[in-house]
Amino acid sequence: SGFSLLPQKDVMDWVTRRFYSINSILRALHNMRNKKDDNIKLPLFNDGKQQFDIALIIGGGPSGANSATALKALLTKYADKKICIIHASSKNAGYYNDIDVPQFFCLVGNEGYRLEKVFANFDLSKISCILPPYPRKMGTYIPQQLIEKSSELKEVTFSSLYQDSHTALALQTAIELCAKTVYIAGYDGYEGSIGENERVLTTENEHLFSAITSKHPEIDIATITTSKYKGVKNLSVYRLLID
């Protein structure tokens, strides 16, 4: 931060609250030092070419793994509809590598590096990578094998805050895919005494859930695994399976 004449607080925020890798931070500093907006410009995502009835957003919480069998059964139940999976985090992605539906991976922070460890077990013809709008503050890293399958959002339209977060990217992807129903899993939330990072993340996600519900009342949005987040209705994946 001293070398690039940046406030130390900004760099500490990148490290502690945004979970960016050191490589991402160095890339951002390099771009700033060389007065570059970003190191990669990508094609715009979708542009109305793909449309889905249901989008299942999967976060990195324990329920994304613990409820994987039920969630996959739900996808099978709705096999007559156009369904996709949007991975807000790649943490639980390995539980869904045997599902024959299009899968979109949101690349924010360390996700490009994490994805290298999980994509080997996926059918690459089913994978697309979505990145935040250009320019990206932290620069861009995409696994070499997925560069041709990557695109960027034009903008995040439903909120002016937290636009570079995993949740904002996942929800905007669902909007761009014209999903009529958005189910959210793996967003467990926190309870008891929590740290500053967890408190910040809770505030971000609850704002984004509330914002998209307000901005897009035509979309049926609900968490379907155990969740303590407010701002969005909660259903049970098991109830959906028997209804």
mmCIF file of C-alpha atoms in Angstrom:
data_model
loop_
_atom_site.group_PDB
_atom_site.id
_atom_site.type_symbol
_atom_site.label_atom_id
_atom_site.label_comp_id
_atom_site.label_asym_id
_atom_site.label_seq_id
_atom_site.Cartn_x
_atom_site.Cartn_y
_atom_site.Cartn_z
ATOM 1 C CA SER A 1 0.000 0.000 0.000
ATOM 2 C CA GLY A 2 2.887 2.338 0.737
ATOM 3 C CA PHE A 3 4.565 1.597 -2.589
ATOM 4 C CA SER A 4 1.350 2.357 -4.483
ATOM 5 C CA LEU A 5 0.360 5.331 -2.325
ATOM 6 C CA LEU A 6 -2.852 3.632 -1.177
ATOM 7 C CA PRO A 7 -4.362 3.891 2.289
ATOM 8 C CA GLN A 8 -3.416 0.870 4.356
ATOM 9 C CA LYS A 9 -7.050 0.575 5.452
ATOM 10 C CA ASP A 10 -8.135 -0.250 1.868
ATOM 11 C CA VAL A 11 -5.624 -3.069 1.531
ATOM 12 C CA MET A 12 -6.525 -4.447 4.956
ATOM 13 C CA ASP A 13 -10.183 -4.409 3.928
ATOM 14 C CA TRP A 14 -9.317 -6.417 0.811
ATOM 15 C CA VAL A 15 -7.490 -8.976 2.930
ATOM 16 C CA THR A 16 -9.838 -9.315 5.897
ATOM 17 C CA ARG A 17 -13.333 -8.489 4.668
ATOM 18 C CA ARG A 18 -13.294 -9.293 0.980
ATOM 19 C CA PHE A 19 -11.289 -12.505 1.176
ATOM 20 C CA TYR A 20 -9.186 -11.570 -1.839
ATOM 21 C CA SER A 21 -6.010 -13.557 -2.396
ATOM 22 C CA ILE A 22 -2.602 -11.909 -2.144
ATOM 23 C CA ASN A 23 -2.258 -12.488 -5.905
ATOM 24 C CA SER A 24 -5.475 -10.531 -6.483
ATOM 25 C CA ILE A 25 -4.229 -7.679 -4.315
ATOM 26 C CA LEU A 26 -0.880 -7.589 -6.077
ATOM 27 C CA ARG A 27 -2.665 -7.571 -9.448
ATOM 28 C CA ALA A 28 -4.824 -4.658 -8.313
ATOM 29 C CA LEU A 29 -1.771 -2.733 -7.115
ATOM 30 C CA HIS A 30 0.016 -3.477 -10.382
ATOM 31 C CA ASN A 31 -2.936 -2.192 -12.429
ATOM 32 C CA MET A 32 -3.173 0.950 -10.316
ATOM 33 C CA ARG A 33 0.547 1.606 -10.557
ATOM 34 C CA ASN A 34 0.374 1.285 -14.348
ATOM 35 C CA LYS A 35 -2.882 3.268 -14.546
ATOM 36 C CA LYS A 36 -4.750 0.316 -16.066
ATOM 37 C CA ASP A 37 -8.470 -0.111 -15.461
ATOM 38 C CA ASP A 38 -8.213 -3.898 -15.588
ATOM 39 C CA ASN A 39 -6.009 -6.536 -17.182
ATOM 40 C CA ILE A 40 -8.760 -8.373 -19.104
ATOM 41 C CA LYS A 41 -11.891 -7.227 -20.977
ATOM 42 C CA LEU A 42 -14.472 -9.956 -21.585
ATOM 43 C CA PRO A 43 -17.571 -10.357 -23.771
ATOM 44 C CA LEU A 44 -20.831 -9.295 -22.149
ATOM 45 C CA PHE A 45 -22.813 -12.059 -20.502
ATOM 46 C CA ASN A 46 -25.877 -13.590 -22.115
ATOM 47 C CA ASP A 47 -27.526 -10.587 -23.819
ATOM 48 C CA GLY A 48 -30.869 -12.402 -23.654
ATOM 49 C CA LYS A 49 -29.613 -15.539 -25.391
ATOM 50 C CA GLN A 50 -30.333 -17.920 -22.497
ATOM 51 C CA GLN A 51 -33.509 -17.983 -20.427
ATOM 52 C CA PHE A 52 -34.483 -20.249 -17.541
ATOM 53 C CA ASP A 53 -37.623 -20.915 -15.538
ATOM 54 C CA ILE A 54 -35.744 -21.703 -12.310
ATOM 55 C CA ALA A 55 -32.302 -20.677 -11.073
ATOM 56 C CA LEU A 56 -30.840 -22.386 -8.012
ATOM 57 C CA ILE A 57 -28.192 -20.208 -6.348
ATOM 58 C CA ILE A 58 -25.811 -22.192 -4.130
ATOM 59 C CA GLY A 59 -23.643 -20.416 -1.569
ATOM 60 C CA GLY A 60 -20.772 -21.678 0.530
ATOM 61 C CA GLY A 61 -22.656 -22.420 3.756
ATOM 62 C CA PRO A 62 -22.875 -25.940 5.256
ATOM 63 C CA SER A 63 -26.454 -26.466 4.054
ATOM 64 C CA GLY A 64 -25.233 -26.284 0.452
ATOM 65 C CA ALA A 65 -23.434 -29.555 1.137
ATOM 66 C CA ASN A 66 -25.699 -31.100 3.772
ATOM 67 C CA SER A 67 -28.816 -30.651 1.633
ATOM 68 C CA ALA A 68 -27.197 -31.538 -1.694
ATOM 69 C CA THR A 69 -29.137 -34.795 -2.084
ATOM 70 C CA ALA A 70 -32.464 -33.044 -1.505
ATOM 71 C CA LEU A 71 -31.541 -30.134 -3.767
ATOM 72 C CA LYS A 72 -30.581 -32.481 -6.585
ATOM 73 C CA ALA A 73 -33.845 -34.379 -6.082
ATOM 74 C CA LEU A 74 -35.682 -31.071 -6.449
ATOM 75 C CA LEU A 75 -33.902 -30.395 -9.742
ATOM 76 C CA THR A 76 -34.959 -33.843 -10.915
ATOM 77 C CA LYS A 77 -38.553 -33.151 -9.884
ATOM 78 C CA TYR A 78 -38.553 -30.023 -12.047
ATOM 79 C CA ALA A 79 -36.822 -31.713 -14.970
ATOM 80 C CA ASP A 80 -39.606 -30.610 -17.296
ATOM 81 C CA LYS A 81 -38.623 -26.972 -16.703
ATOM 82 C CA LYS A 82 -35.562 -25.051 -17.827
ATOM 83 C CA ILE A 83 -33.291 -25.059 -14.775
ATOM 84 C CA CYS A 84 -29.766 -23.856 -14.060
ATOM 85 C CA ILE A 85 -27.415 -23.707 -11.085
ATOM 86 C CA ILE A 86 -25.572 -20.518 -10.144
ATOM 87 C CA HIS A 87 -22.627 -21.067 -7.825
ATOM 88 C CA ALA A 88 -22.104 -17.942 -5.740
ATOM 89 C CA SER A 89 -19.144 -19.814 -4.255
ATOM 90 C CA SER A 90 -17.256 -22.811 -5.584
ATOM 91 C CA LYS A 91 -16.952 -24.242 -2.059
ATOM 92 C CA ASN A 92 -19.886 -26.647 -2.467
ATOM 93 C CA ALA A 93 -19.696 -27.043 -6.242
ATOM 94 C CA GLY A 94 -18.235 -30.543 -6.113
ATOM 95 C CA TYR A 95 -21.512 -31.914 -4.743
ATOM 96 C CA TYR A 96 -23.256 -30.943 -7.992
ATOM 97 C CA ASN A 97 -20.815 -32.154 -10.644
ATOM 98 C CA ASP A 98 -23.133 -35.020 -11.623
ATOM 99 C CA ILE A 99 -26.125 -32.796 -12.441
ATOM 100 C CA ASP A 100 -26.927 -32.481 -16.138
ATOM 101 C CA VAL A 101 -27.960 -28.811 -16.139
ATOM 102 C CA PRO A 102 -26.096 -25.627 -17.101
ATOM 103 C CA GLN A 103 -23.959 -24.331 -14.235
ATOM 104 C CA PHE A 104 -22.722 -20.753 -13.842
ATOM 105 C CA PHE A 105 -19.776 -19.916 -11.597
ATOM 106 C CA CYS A 106 -19.389 -16.427 -10.130
ATOM 107 C CA LEU A 107 -15.724 -15.465 -10.145
ATOM 108 C CA VAL A 108 -15.096 -12.950 -7.358
ATOM 109 C CA GLY A 109 -12.124 -12.729 -5.035
ATOM 110 C CA ASN A 110 -10.330 -16.091 -4.854
ATOM 111 C CA GLU A 111 -12.924 -18.042 -6.825
ATOM 112 C CA GLY A 112 -10.808 -18.305 -9.978
ATOM 113 C CA TYR A 113 -8.093 -20.080 -8.025
ATOM 114 C CA ARG A 114 -10.539 -22.226 -6.079
ATOM 115 C CA LEU A 115 -12.299 -23.253 -9.252
ATOM 116 C CA GLU A 116 -9.108 -24.764 -10.625
ATOM 117 C CA LYS A 117 -9.371 -27.397 -7.906
ATOM 118 C CA VAL A 118 -12.963 -28.401 -8.654
ATOM 119 C CA PHE A 119 -13.608 -27.937 -12.368
ATOM 120 C CA ALA A 120 -11.692 -31.089 -13.368
ATOM 121 C CA ASN A 121 -14.703 -33.224 -12.391
ATOM 122 C CA PHE A 122 -17.210 -31.136 -14.365
ATOM 123 C CA ASP A 123 -18.426 -31.427 -17.918
ATOM 124 C CA LEU A 124 -16.927 -28.204 -19.280
ATOM 125 C CA SER A 125 -19.688 -27.938 -21.887
ATOM 126 C CA LYS A 126 -22.086 -27.240 -18.987
ATOM 127 C CA ILE A 127 -19.930 -24.563 -17.329
ATOM 128 C CA SER A 128 -19.914 -20.802 -17.754
ATOM 129 C CA CYS A 129 -17.999 -18.284 -15.642
ATOM 130 C CA ILE A 130 -19.494 -14.900 -14.809
ATOM 131 C CA LEU A 131 -17.432 -11.938 -13.649
ATOM 132 C CA PRO A 132 -18.395 -8.504 -12.275
ATOM 133 C CA PRO A 133 -18.695 -5.548 -14.649
ATOM 134 C CA TYR A 134 -15.546 -4.054 -16.157
ATOM 135 C CA PRO A 135 -13.314 -2.661 -14.780
ATOM 136 C CA ARG A 136 -12.858 -4.925 -11.773
ATOM 137 C CA LYS A 137 -11.123 -3.299 -8.822
ATOM 138 C CA MET A 138 -8.976 -6.358 -8.147
ATOM 139 C CA GLY A 139 -8.142 -7.100 -11.762
ATOM 140 C CA THR A 140 -9.107 -10.413 -13.318
ATOM 141 C CA TYR A 141 -7.942 -13.998 -12.943
ATOM 142 C CA ILE A 142 -9.589 -16.833 -14.878
ATOM 143 C CA PRO A 143 -8.303 -20.426 -15.114
ATOM 144 C CA GLN A 144 -6.740 -20.878 -18.550
ATOM 145 C CA GLN A 145 -9.127 -23.681 -19.492
ATOM 146 C CA LEU A 146 -12.148 -21.461 -18.839
ATOM 147 C CA ILE A 147 -11.169 -18.177 -20.481
ATOM 148 C CA GLU A 148 -13.216 -18.977 -23.590
ATOM 149 C CA LYS A 149 -16.210 -19.811 -21.393
ATOM 150 C CA SER A 150 -16.102 -16.581 -19.390
ATOM 151 C CA SER A 151 -18.020 -13.340 -19.730
ATOM 152 C CA GLU A 152 -18.757 -10.249 -17.659
ATOM 153 C CA LEU A 153 -21.929 -8.555 -16.548
ATOM 154 C CA LYS A 154 -22.691 -5.197 -18.101
ATOM 155 C CA GLU A 155 -23.889 -3.828 -14.762
ATOM 156 C CA VAL A 156 -25.552 -4.727 -11.469
ATOM 157 C CA THR A 157 -28.973 -3.171 -11.829
ATOM 158 C CA PHE A 158 -30.866 -3.918 -8.615
ATOM 159 C CA SER A 159 -28.528 -2.336 -6.050
ATOM 160 C CA SER A 160 -25.956 0.444 -5.962
ATOM 161 C CA LEU A 161 -24.198 -1.163 -2.984
ATOM 162 C CA TYR A 162 -21.924 -4.221 -2.669
ATOM 163 C CA GLN A 163 -21.743 -4.650 -6.428
ATOM 164 C CA ASP A 164 -18.561 -6.720 -6.333
ATOM 165 C CA SER A 165 -19.892 -9.276 -3.850
ATOM 166 C CA HIS A 166 -20.599 -12.941 -4.566
ATOM 167 C CA THR A 167 -24.282 -12.513 -3.768
ATOM 168 C CA ALA A 168 -24.770 -9.455 -5.986
ATOM 169 C CA LEU A 169 -23.116 -11.278 -8.890
ATOM 170 C CA ALA A 170 -25.228 -14.410 -8.401
ATOM 171 C CA LEU A 171 -28.517 -12.510 -8.138
ATOM 172 C CA GLN A 172 -27.734 -10.343 -11.167
ATOM 173 C CA THR A 173 -26.878 -13.484 -13.135
ATOM 174 C CA ALA A 174 -30.333 -14.859 -12.294
ATOM 175 C CA ILE A 175 -31.873 -11.595 -13.512
ATOM 176 C CA GLU A 176 -29.918 -11.739 -16.763
ATOM 177 C CA LEU A 177 -31.097 -15.317 -17.290
ATOM 178 C CA CYS A 178 -34.712 -14.143 -16.947
ATOM 179 C CA ALA A 179 -35.389 -16.671 -14.175
ATOM 180 C CA LYS A 180 -39.002 -16.572 -12.991
ATOM 181 C CA THR A 181 -38.157 -18.452 -9.778
ATOM 182 C CA VAL A 182 -34.911 -18.101 -7.810
ATOM 183 C CA TYR A 183 -34.181 -20.616 -5.068
ATOM 184 C CA ILE A 184 -31.251 -19.907 -2.732
ATOM 185 C CA ALA A 185 -29.349 -22.577 -0.804
ATOM 186 C CA GLY A 186 -26.177 -22.572 1.260
ATOM 187 C CA TYR A 187 -26.855 -19.169 2.811
ATOM 188 C CA ASP A 188 -27.047 -20.297 6.414
ATOM 189 C CA GLY A 189 -26.256 -17.033 8.180
ATOM 190 C CA TYR A 190 -24.750 -16.749 11.645
ATOM 191 C CA GLU A 191 -25.964 -16.883 15.224
ATOM 192 C CA GLY A 192 -24.624 -16.081 18.641
ATOM 193 C CA SER A 193 -21.510 -13.960 19.050
ATOM 194 C CA ILE A 194 -20.085 -13.232 15.604
ATOM 195 C CA GLY A 195 -17.025 -11.362 14.422
ATOM 196 C CA GLU A 196 -16.810 -8.202 12.368
ATOM 197 C CA ASN A 197 -16.391 -10.078 9.075
ATOM 198 C CA GLU A 198 -19.522 -12.144 9.646
ATOM 199 C CA ARG A 199 -21.452 -9.033 10.690
ATOM 200 C CA VAL A 200 -20.409 -7.188 7.525
ATOM 201 C CA LEU A 201 -21.317 -10.170 5.331
ATOM 202 C CA THR A 202 -24.716 -10.475 6.998
ATOM 203 C CA THR A 203 -25.439 -6.787 6.388
ATOM 204 C CA GLU A 204 -24.411 -7.084 2.740
ATOM 205 C CA ASN A 205 -26.472 -10.177 1.988
ATOM 206 C CA GLU A 206 -29.586 -8.970 3.784
ATOM 207 C CA HIS A 207 -29.422 -5.673 1.895
ATOM 208 C CA LEU A 208 -29.053 -7.472 -1.441
ATOM 209 C CA PHE A 209 -31.907 -9.902 -0.729
ATOM 210 C CA SER A 210 -34.163 -7.015 0.247
ATOM 211 C CA ALA A 211 -33.081 -4.935 -2.762
ATOM 212 C CA ILE A 212 -33.790 -7.581 -5.390
ATOM 213 C CA THR A 213 -37.132 -8.460 -3.773
ATOM 214 C CA SER A 214 -38.142 -4.801 -3.899
ATOM 215 C CA LYS A 215 -36.775 -4.134 -7.390
ATOM 216 C CA HIS A 216 -38.082 -7.337 -8.984
ATOM 217 C CA PRO A 217 -41.366 -8.349 -7.321
ATOM 218 C CA GLU A 218 -42.154 -10.410 -10.424
ATOM 219 C CA ILE A 219 -39.421 -12.901 -9.487
ATOM 220 C CA ASP A 220 -40.362 -15.534 -6.902
ATOM 221 C CA ILE A 221 -37.299 -15.542 -4.605
ATOM 222 C CA ALA A 222 -36.825 -17.747 -1.535
ATOM 223 C CA THR A 223 -34.151 -19.461 0.504
ATOM 224 C CA ILE A 224 -34.896 -23.190 0.609
ATOM 225 C CA THR A 225 -32.325 -24.431 3.111
ATOM 226 C CA THR A 226 -31.922 -23.399 6.751
ATOM 227 C CA SER A 227 -31.171 -19.678 6.791
ATOM 228 C CA LYS A 228 -31.059 -16.899 9.354
ATOM 229 C CA TYR A 229 -30.981 -14.168 6.730
ATOM 230 C CA LYS A 230 -33.748 -11.599 6.665
ATOM 231 C CA GLY A 231 -35.124 -9.748 3.667
ATOM 232 C CA VAL A 232 -36.231 -12.829 1.729
ATOM 233 C CA LYS A 233 -38.865 -15.482 2.393
ATOM 234 C CA ASN A 234 -37.831 -18.923 3.536
ATOM 235 C CA LEU A 235 -39.200 -22.232 2.273
ATOM 236 C CA SER A 236 -38.070 -25.808 2.855
ATOM 237 C CA VAL A 237 -36.579 -27.883 0.062
ATOM 238 C CA TYR A 238 -38.195 -30.921 1.680
ATOM 239 C CA ARG A 239 -41.620 -29.295 1.601
ATOM 240 C CA LEU A 240 -41.105 -28.446 -2.058
ATOM 241 C CA LEU A 241 -40.297 -32.072 -2.754
ATOM 242 C CA ILE A 242 -43.620 -33.339 -1.402
ATOM 243 C CA ASP A 243 -45.886 -30.519 -2.633
#
